[in-house]
XYZ file of C-alpha atoms in Angstrom:
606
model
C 138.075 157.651 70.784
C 139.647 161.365 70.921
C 142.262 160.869 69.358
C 139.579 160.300 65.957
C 137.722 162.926 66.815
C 138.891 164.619 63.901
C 137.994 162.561 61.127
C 134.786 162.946 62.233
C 133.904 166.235 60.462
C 133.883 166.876 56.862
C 136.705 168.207 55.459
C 134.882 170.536 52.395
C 137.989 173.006 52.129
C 140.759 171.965 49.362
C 143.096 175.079 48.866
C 145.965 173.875 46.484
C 149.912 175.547 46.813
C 150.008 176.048 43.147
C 148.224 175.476 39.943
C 150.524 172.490 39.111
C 149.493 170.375 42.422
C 145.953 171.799 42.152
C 144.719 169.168 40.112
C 146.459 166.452 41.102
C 144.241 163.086 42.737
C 145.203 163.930 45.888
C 144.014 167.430 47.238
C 145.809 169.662 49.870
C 144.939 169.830 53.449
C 142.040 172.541 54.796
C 142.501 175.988 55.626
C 140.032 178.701 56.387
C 139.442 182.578 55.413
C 137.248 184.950 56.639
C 134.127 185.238 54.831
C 132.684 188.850 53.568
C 130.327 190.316 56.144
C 127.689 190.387 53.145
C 127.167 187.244 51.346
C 126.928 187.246 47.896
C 123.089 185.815 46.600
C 122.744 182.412 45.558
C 122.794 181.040 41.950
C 119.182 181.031 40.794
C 118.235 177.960 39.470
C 118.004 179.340 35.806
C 121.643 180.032 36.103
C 122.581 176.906 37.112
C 121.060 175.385 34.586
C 122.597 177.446 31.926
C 126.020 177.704 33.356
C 125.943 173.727 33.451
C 124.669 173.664 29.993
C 127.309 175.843 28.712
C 130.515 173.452 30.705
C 128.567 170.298 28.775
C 128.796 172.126 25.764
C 131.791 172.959 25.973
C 133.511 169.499 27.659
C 131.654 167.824 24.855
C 133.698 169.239 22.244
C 136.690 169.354 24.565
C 136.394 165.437 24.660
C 136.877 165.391 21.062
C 140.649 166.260 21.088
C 143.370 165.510 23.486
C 143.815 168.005 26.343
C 146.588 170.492 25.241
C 149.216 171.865 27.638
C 147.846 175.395 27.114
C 144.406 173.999 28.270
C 146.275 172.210 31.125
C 147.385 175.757 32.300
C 144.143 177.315 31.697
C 141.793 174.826 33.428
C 143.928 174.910 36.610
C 144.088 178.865 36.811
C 140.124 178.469 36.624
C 140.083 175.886 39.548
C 142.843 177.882 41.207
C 140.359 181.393 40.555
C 137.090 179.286 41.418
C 138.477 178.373 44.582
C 139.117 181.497 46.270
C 135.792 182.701 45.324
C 134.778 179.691 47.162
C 136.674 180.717 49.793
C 134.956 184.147 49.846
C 131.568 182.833 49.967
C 131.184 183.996 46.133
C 129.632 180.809 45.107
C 128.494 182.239 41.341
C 131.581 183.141 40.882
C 132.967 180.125 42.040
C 130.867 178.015 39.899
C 131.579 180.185 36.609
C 135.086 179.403 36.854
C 135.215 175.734 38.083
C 132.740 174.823 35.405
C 135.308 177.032 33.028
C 137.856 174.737 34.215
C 135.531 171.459 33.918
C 134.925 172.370 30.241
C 138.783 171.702 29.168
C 139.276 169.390 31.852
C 135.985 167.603 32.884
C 138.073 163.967 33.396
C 139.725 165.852 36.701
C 138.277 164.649 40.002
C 139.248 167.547 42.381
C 137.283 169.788 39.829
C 134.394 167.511 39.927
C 134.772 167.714 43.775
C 135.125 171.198 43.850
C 132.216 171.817 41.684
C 130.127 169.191 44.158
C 131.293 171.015 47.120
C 129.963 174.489 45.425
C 126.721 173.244 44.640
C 126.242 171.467 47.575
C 127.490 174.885 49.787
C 124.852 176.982 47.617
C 121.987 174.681 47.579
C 122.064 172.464 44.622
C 122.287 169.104 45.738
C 121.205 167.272 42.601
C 124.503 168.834 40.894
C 126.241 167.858 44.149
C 125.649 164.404 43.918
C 126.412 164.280 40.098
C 129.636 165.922 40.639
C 130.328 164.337 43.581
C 129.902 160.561 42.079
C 131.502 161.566 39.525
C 134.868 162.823 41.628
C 134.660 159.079 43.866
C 134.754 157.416 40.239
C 137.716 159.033 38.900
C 139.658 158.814 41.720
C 138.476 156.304 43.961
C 141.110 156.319 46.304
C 140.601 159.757 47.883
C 139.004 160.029 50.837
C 137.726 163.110 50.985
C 135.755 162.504 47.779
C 133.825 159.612 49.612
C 133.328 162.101 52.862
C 131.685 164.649 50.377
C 129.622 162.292 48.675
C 128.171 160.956 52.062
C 127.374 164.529 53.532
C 125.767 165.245 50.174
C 123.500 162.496 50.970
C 123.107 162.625 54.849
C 122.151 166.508 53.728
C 119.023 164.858 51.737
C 117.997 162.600 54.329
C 119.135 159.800 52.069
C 120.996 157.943 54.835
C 121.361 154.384 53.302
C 123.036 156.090 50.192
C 125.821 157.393 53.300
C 125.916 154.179 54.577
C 126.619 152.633 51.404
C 129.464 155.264 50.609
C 130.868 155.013 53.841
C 131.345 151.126 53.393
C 132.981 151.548 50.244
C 134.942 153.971 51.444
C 136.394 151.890 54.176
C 136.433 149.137 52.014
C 138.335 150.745 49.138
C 140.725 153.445 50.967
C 143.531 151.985 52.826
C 143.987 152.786 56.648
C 140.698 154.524 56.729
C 139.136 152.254 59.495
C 138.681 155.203 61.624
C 135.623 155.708 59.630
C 133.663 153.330 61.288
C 132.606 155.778 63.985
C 131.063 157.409 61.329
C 129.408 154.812 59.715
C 128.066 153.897 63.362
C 126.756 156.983 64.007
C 124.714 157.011 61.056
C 123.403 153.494 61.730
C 122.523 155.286 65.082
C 120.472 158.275 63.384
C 118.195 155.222 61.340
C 117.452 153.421 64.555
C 119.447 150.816 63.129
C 120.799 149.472 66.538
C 122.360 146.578 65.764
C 123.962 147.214 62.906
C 125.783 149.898 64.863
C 126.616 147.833 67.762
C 128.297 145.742 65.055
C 130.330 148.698 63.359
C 131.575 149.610 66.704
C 132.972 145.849 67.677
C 134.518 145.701 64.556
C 136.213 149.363 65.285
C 137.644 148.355 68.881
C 139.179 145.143 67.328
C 140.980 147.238 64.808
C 141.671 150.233 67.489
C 140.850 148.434 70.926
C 138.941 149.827 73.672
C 137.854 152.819 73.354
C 135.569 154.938 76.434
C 133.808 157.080 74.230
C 132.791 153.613 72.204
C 131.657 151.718 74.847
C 129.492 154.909 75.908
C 127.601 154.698 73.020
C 127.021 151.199 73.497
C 125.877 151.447 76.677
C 123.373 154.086 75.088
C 122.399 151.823 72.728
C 122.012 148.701 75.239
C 119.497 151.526 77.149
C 117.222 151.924 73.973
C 117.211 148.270 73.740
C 116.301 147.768 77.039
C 119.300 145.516 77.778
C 119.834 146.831 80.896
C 122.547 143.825 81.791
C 124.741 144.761 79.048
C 124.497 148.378 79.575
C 125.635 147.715 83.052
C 128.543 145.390 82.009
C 129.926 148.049 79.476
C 129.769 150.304 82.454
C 131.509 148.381 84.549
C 134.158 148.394 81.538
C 134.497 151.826 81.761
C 134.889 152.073 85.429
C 137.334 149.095 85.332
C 139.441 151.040 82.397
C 139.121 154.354 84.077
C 139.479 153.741 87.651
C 140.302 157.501 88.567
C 137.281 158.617 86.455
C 134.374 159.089 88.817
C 132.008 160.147 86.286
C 131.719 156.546 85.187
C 131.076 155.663 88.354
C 128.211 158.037 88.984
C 126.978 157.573 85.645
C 126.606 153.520 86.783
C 124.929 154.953 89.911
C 122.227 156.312 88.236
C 121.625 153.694 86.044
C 120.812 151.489 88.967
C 118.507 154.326 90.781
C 116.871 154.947 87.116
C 116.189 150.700 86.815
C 115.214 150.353 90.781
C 117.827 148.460 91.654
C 118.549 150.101 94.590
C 121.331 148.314 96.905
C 123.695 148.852 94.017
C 123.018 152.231 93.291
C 123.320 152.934 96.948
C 127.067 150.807 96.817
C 128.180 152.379 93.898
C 127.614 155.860 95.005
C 128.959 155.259 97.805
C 132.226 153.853 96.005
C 132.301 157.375 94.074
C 132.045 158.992 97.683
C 135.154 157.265 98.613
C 137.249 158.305 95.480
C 135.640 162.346 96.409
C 134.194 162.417 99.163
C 133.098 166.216 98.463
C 130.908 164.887 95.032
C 127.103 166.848 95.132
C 126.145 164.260 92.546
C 127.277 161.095 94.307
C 125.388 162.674 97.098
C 121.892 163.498 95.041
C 121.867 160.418 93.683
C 121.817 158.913 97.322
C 119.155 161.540 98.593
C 116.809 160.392 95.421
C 117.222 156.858 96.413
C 116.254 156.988 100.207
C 113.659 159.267 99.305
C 112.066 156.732 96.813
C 112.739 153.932 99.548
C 110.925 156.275 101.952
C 113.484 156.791 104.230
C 113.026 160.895 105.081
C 116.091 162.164 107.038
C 118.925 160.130 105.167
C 117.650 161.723 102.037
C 117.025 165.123 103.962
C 120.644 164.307 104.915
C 122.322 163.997 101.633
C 120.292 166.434 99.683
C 121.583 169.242 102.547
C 125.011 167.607 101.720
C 124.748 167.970 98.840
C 123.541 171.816 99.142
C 126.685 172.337 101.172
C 128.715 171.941 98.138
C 129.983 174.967 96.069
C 130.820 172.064 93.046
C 126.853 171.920 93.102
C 125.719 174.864 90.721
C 123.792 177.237 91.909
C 121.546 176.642 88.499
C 120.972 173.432 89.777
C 120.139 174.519 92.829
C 117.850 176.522 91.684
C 116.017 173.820 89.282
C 115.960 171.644 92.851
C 114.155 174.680 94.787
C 111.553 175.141 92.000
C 110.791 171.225 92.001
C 110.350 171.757 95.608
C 108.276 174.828 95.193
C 105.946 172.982 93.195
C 105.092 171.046 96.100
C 104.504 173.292 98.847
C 103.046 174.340 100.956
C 103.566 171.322 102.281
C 104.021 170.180 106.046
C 106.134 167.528 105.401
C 108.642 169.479 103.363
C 108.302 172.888 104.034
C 111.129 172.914 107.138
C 113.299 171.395 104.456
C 112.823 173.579 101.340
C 113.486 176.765 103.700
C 116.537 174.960 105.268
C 117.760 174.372 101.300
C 116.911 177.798 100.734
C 119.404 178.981 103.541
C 121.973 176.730 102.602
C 121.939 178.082 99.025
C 122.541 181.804 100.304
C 125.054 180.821 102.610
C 127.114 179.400 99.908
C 126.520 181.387 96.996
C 126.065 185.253 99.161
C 127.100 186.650 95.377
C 124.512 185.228 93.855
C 121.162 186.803 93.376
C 119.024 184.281 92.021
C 120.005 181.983 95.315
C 118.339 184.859 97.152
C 115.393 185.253 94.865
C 114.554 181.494 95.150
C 114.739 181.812 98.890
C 112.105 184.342 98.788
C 110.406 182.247 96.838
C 109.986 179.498 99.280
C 109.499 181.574 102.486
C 106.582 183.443 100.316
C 104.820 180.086 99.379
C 105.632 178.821 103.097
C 103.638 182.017 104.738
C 106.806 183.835 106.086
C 106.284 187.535 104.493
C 108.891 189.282 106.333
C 111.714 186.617 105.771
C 110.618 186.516 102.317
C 110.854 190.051 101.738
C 114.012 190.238 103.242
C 115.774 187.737 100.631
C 114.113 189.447 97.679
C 115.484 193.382 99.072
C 119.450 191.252 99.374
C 118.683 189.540 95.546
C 117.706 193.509 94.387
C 121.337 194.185 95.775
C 122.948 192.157 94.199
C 120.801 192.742 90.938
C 118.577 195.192 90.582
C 117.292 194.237 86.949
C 114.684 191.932 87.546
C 111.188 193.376 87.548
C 109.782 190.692 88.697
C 111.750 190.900 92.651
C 110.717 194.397 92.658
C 107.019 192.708 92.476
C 107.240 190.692 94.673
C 109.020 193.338 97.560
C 105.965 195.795 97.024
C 103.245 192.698 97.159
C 104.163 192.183 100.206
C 104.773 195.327 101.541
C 101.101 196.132 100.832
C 100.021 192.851 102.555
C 101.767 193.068 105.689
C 100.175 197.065 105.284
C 103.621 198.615 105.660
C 103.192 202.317 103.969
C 106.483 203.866 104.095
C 108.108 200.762 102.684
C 105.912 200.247 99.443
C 106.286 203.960 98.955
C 109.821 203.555 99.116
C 110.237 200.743 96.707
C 107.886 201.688 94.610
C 109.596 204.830 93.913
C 112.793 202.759 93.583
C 111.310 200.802 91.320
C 109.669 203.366 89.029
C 113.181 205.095 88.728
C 113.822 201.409 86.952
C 110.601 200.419 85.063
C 108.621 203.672 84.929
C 106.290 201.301 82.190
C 105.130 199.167 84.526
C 101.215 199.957 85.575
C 101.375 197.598 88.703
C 104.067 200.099 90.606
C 102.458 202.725 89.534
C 98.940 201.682 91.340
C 100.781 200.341 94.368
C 102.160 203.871 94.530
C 98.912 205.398 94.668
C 97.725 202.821 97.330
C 100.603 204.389 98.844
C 99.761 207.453 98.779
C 95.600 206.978 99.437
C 97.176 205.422 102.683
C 99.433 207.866 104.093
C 96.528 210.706 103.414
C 97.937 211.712 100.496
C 94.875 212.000 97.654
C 96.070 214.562 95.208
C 99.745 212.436 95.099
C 97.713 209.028 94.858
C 95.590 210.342 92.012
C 98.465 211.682 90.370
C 99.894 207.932 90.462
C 96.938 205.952 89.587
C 95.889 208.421 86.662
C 99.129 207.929 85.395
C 99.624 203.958 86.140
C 95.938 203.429 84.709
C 97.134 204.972 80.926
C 99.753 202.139 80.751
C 97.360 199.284 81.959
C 94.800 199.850 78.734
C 95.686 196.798 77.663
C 95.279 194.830 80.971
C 91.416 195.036 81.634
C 91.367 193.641 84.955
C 94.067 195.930 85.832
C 92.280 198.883 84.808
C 89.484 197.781 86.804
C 91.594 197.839 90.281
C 92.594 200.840 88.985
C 89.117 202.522 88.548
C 87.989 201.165 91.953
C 91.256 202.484 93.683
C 90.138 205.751 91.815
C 86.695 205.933 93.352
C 87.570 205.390 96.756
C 90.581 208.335 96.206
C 88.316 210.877 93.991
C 85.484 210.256 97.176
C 88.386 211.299 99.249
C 88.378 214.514 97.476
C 84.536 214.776 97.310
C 84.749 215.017 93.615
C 81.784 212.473 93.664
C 81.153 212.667 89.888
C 84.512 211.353 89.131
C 84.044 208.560 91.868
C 81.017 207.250 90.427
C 82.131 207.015 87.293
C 85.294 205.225 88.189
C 83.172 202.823 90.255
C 81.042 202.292 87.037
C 83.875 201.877 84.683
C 85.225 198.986 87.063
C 81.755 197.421 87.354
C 81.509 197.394 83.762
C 84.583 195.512 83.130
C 83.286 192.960 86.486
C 79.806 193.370 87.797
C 80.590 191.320 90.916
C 83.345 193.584 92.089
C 83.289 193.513 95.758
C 85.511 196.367 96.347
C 83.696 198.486 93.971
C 80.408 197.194 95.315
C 81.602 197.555 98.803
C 82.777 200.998 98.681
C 80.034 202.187 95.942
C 77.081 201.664 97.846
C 78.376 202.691 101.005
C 79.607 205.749 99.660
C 76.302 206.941 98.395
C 74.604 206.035 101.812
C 77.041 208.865 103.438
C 75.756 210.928 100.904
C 72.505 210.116 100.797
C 71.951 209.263 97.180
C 71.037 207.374 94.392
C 70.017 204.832 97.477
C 68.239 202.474 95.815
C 71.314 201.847 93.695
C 73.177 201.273 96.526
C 70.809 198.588 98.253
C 70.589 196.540 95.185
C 74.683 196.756 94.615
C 75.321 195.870 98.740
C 72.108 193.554 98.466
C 73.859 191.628 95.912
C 77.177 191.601 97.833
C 75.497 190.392 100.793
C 73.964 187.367 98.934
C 77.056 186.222 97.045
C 78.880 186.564 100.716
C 76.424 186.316 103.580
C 78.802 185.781 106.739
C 81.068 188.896 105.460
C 80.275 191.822 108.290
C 82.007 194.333 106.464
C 79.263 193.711 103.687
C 76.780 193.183 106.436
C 77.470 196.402 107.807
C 77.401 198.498 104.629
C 73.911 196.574 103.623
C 72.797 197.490 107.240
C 73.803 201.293 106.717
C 72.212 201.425 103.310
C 68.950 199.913 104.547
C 69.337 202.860 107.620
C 69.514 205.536 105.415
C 66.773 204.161 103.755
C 64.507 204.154 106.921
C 64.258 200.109 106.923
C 65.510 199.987 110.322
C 64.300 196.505 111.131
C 66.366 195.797 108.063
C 69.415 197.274 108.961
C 69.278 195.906 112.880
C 69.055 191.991 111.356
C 72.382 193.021 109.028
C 73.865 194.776 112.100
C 73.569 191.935 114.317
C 74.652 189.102 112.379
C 78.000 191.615 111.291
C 78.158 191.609 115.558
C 78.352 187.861 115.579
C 82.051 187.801 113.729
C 82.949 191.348 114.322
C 84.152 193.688 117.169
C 84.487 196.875 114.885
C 83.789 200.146 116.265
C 81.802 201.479 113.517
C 79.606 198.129 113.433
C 78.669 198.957 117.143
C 78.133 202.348 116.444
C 75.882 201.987 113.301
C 73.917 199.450 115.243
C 73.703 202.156 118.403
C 72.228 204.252 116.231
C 69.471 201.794 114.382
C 68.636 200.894 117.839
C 68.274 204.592 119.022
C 65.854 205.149 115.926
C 64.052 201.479 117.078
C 63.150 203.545 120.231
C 65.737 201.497 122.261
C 67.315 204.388 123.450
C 69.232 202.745 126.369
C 70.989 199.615 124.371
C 71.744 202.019 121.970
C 73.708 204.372 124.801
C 75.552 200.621 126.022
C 76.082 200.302 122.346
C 78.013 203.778 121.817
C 79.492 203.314 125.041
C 81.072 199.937 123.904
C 82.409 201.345 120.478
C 84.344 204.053 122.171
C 86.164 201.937 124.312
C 86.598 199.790 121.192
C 88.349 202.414 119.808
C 88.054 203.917 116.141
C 84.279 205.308 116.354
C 83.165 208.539 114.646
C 83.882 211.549 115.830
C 80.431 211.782 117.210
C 80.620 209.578 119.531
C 81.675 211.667 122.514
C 78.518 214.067 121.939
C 76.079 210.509 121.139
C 77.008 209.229 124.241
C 76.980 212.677 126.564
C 73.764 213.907 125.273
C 72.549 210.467 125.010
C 70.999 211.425 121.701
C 71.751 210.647 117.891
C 73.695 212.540 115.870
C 74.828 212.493 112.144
């Protein structure tokens, strides 16, 4: 059907090669001019009305005498002026003069169809049609007047008024048969199937078979649900087009898409033997065992498939995140990282193949790997926030300082806007020692994250535990409170809060009711079980603080645990377990620096 292609678009240009031929029935082939960077404004509609006013006027007393040569001349120097404003995009312009030229000659169809054309071009597609009918009527033999008409209508909506013209059109106009595509694909855009699948039988016995015809067809036989026939024009297509494998695939899936598996599987399999190399013969065969449950020959294809460089790395991609969607899973996670490598190894240019990787090995549990194929996809392309994200997430997870300093510096040189790097920056910083640096960071990082609340609430707890660093305890408390304001149930803030004050002694009945609270909402926690138990120590409930000590002892083997509950045992008047008790925490390792003197002087110190 190519070879009609190009009778399918409208031809609205009609340039004339002099103001003799201009008005002839007939109009001059199409050309195009480039149009003024600024468009001119649109007729209002008052204008219209009065500039078509003024041409009936004046066409009405025109009509009363013969045309005269001079108005000959001077009606086709207005069509000739009126269509190079048209040309220009000048539609009032345009318009002035064609109606000009209407007035002394209003009998001439290519004026009528010039002045439809202008209307329809700046909006006014009542005019349009009037003009346009007007232009089929006088000269009912042009084809282009019947093509304007139609897209005047089709513009409206007004599709059985097209159909209508384009009947008459191929009725009326000899050799103009290759307007039955159109015709058909407006019975398509109504829904009316069969009326189409009619138009196009009666175009292949004028033009015979045609591939682009009998794909529609087969389209239509799909909305029908007449799957036979849809197969049986795609067997004509294969049959006409035996070196076309595309038909052949396309047949493929239309057996996987209706179940019918065997002949999905034997028609792939034919497009495999005409290229061997084809990804899509070969996902079409990997969807097919999968949904007949057969595991490694879909594993199989779908890898040879992946193997392919003809298989886009877009669609790729689209695969991986399908996958991604369903992991972690046992079943599939071995295959979505083998994919994963696959897609690197063939596209090594390509940094989205890298980022997806990462994807996969992240939702799979494999940090390192993960961050690995982000740091190559930041190689290759450095732009996307998003990998630099991901790089520092897990750099804080796996708890590796020097790297999430270094790439968050990296990527604040990049996005120095974005609050998360700035806070990972000052965990950083609060990790390697560095207070004043981290403070510097998260003071900085928490301006830009006003707008994030839950942000600026890790930011304010971050800032409590740094500022406590630095003893300024005023400023610690009331970045504690902040956070707590925005979340009262803030572990971290909770946590750190109310252990804080028991170092320092105060505001302790603050502290037991925030740690009390943290203890309830998680009671096998012995990092909460331990602060609770130091809080209740400083507050002299030592019976308290042994019961939190010793269920923390049941999950726990930290130093300071067994330390803190050394010393609650000391002040119990157990002054031997609590010795054992020291004496196990230093060889734990990570006990205060009293421990040495505790356990030589066999006394408590704090």
């Amino acid at each position: 059907m190519s070879r009609f292609g190009a009778f399918s678009v409208l031809l609205l240009g009609l340039l004339v090669a002099s103001p003799g031929y201009a008005q002839q029935a007939k109009p001059a082939a199409p050309t195009s001019t480039a149009a003024p960077e600024k468009k001119p404004r649109k007729l209002t509609r008052k204008e219209r009305k009065e500039l078509a006013r003024r041409a009936a006027l004046d066409a009405a007393a025109q009509q009363k005498r013969p045309l005269s040569e001079k108005d000959r001349e001077m009606s086709e120097a207005y069509f000739v002026d009126g269509v190079r404003f048209v040309l220009l995009e000048d539609y009032n312009k345009a318009l002035e003069r064609l109606l000009k030229a209407y007035a002394l000659n209003p009998t001439n169809a290519a004026v009528n169809y010039k002045i439809a054309e202008t209307n329809l071009l700046s909006g006014n597609l009542q005019d349009a049609t009037n003009f346009a009918q007007a232009a089929v009527k006088l000269d009912p033999q042009n084809a282009y007047y019947y093509l304007l008409l139609a897209q005047i209508y089709a513009s409206q909506k007004q599709f059985d008024q097209a159909i209508g013209v384009y009947t008459t059109l191929i009725k009326q106009v000899p050799n103009s048969g290759y307007y039955l595509f159109n015709l058909a694909d407006l019975y398509i855009a109504q829904g009316k199937l069969n009326e189409a699948l009619a138009t196009f039988d009666q175009a292949e016995k004028q033009f015979g078979p045609l591939d682009e015809v009998s794909f529609k067809k087969q389209q239509i036989y799909l909305k029908q649900n007449n799957l036979d026939k849809a197969l049986k024009e795609g067997e004509v297509l294969i049959t006409a087009n035996p070196n076309e494998v595309r038909y052949v695939l396309a047949q493929a899936q239309m057996y996987a898409a209706n179940n019918r598996f065997p002949d999905a599987i034997r028609v792939a399999q034919q497009a495999l033997k005409q290229d061997p190399d084809n990804p899509r013969a070969r996902m079409i065969l990997a969807d097919v065992y999968r949904q007949q449950n057969n595991a490694p020959e879909s594993e199989k294809q779908i890898k040879l498939a992946f193997e392919s460089p003809a298989l886009d790395i877009d669609d790729k991609v689209r695969i991986l995140v399908d996958y991604i969607k369903q992991l972690p899973n046992p079943a599939l996670n071995q295959t979505a990282q083998d994919l994963a490598a696959i897609t690197t190894r063939v596209h090594p240019r390509e940094a989205k193949a890298f980022s997806i990787a990462g994807d996969i090995q992240t939702v799979t549990g494999n940090r390192p790997a993960a961050r690995t194929n982000y740091l190559k996809a930041i190689q290759l392309d450095n732009s996307r926030y998003q990998i630099w994200q991901q790089v520092v997430l897990i750099d804080a997870e796996l708890n590796q300082v020097d790297s999430l300093l270094t790439h968050t510096e990296q990527a604040l040189e990049l996005f120095p806007n974005q609050a998360p790097l700035w806070f990972y920056n000052g965990v950083g910083h609060q990790l390697k020692k560095q207070p004043t640096k981290a403070i510097k960071s998260l003071e900085y990082g928490r301006k830009l994250a006003t707008d994030n609340p839950e942000l600026l609430a890790q930011f304010d707890t971050q800032l409590g535990d740094t500022y406590h660093e630095l003893k300024e305890y005023a400023k610690s408390d009331a970045a504690y409170e902040a956070a707590l304001t925005f979340d009262a149930n803030n572990a971290q803030a909770l946590n750190n809060y109310s252990y804080y004050l028991s170092l320092r002694g105060e505001k302790l009945d603050k502290a037991k009711e925030m740690a009390g609270k943290l203890v309830k909402q998680n009671p096998d926690n012995d990092t909460y079980l331990d602060t609770y138990g130091w809080v209740l120590y400083r507050l002299k409930d030592y019976d308290g603080a042994r019961q939190q000590f010793e269920k923390a002892l049941k999950t726990t083997t930290d130093a300071t645990v067994i330390e803190h509950y050394g010393d609650v045992l000391f002040k119990l008047g157990e002054a031997d377990k609590a010795l054992a008790e020291w004496q196990k925490a230093k060889k734990t390792g990570g006990a205060s620096p009293l421990i040495d003197r505790k356990i030589k002087d066999k006394k408590l110190y704090e």
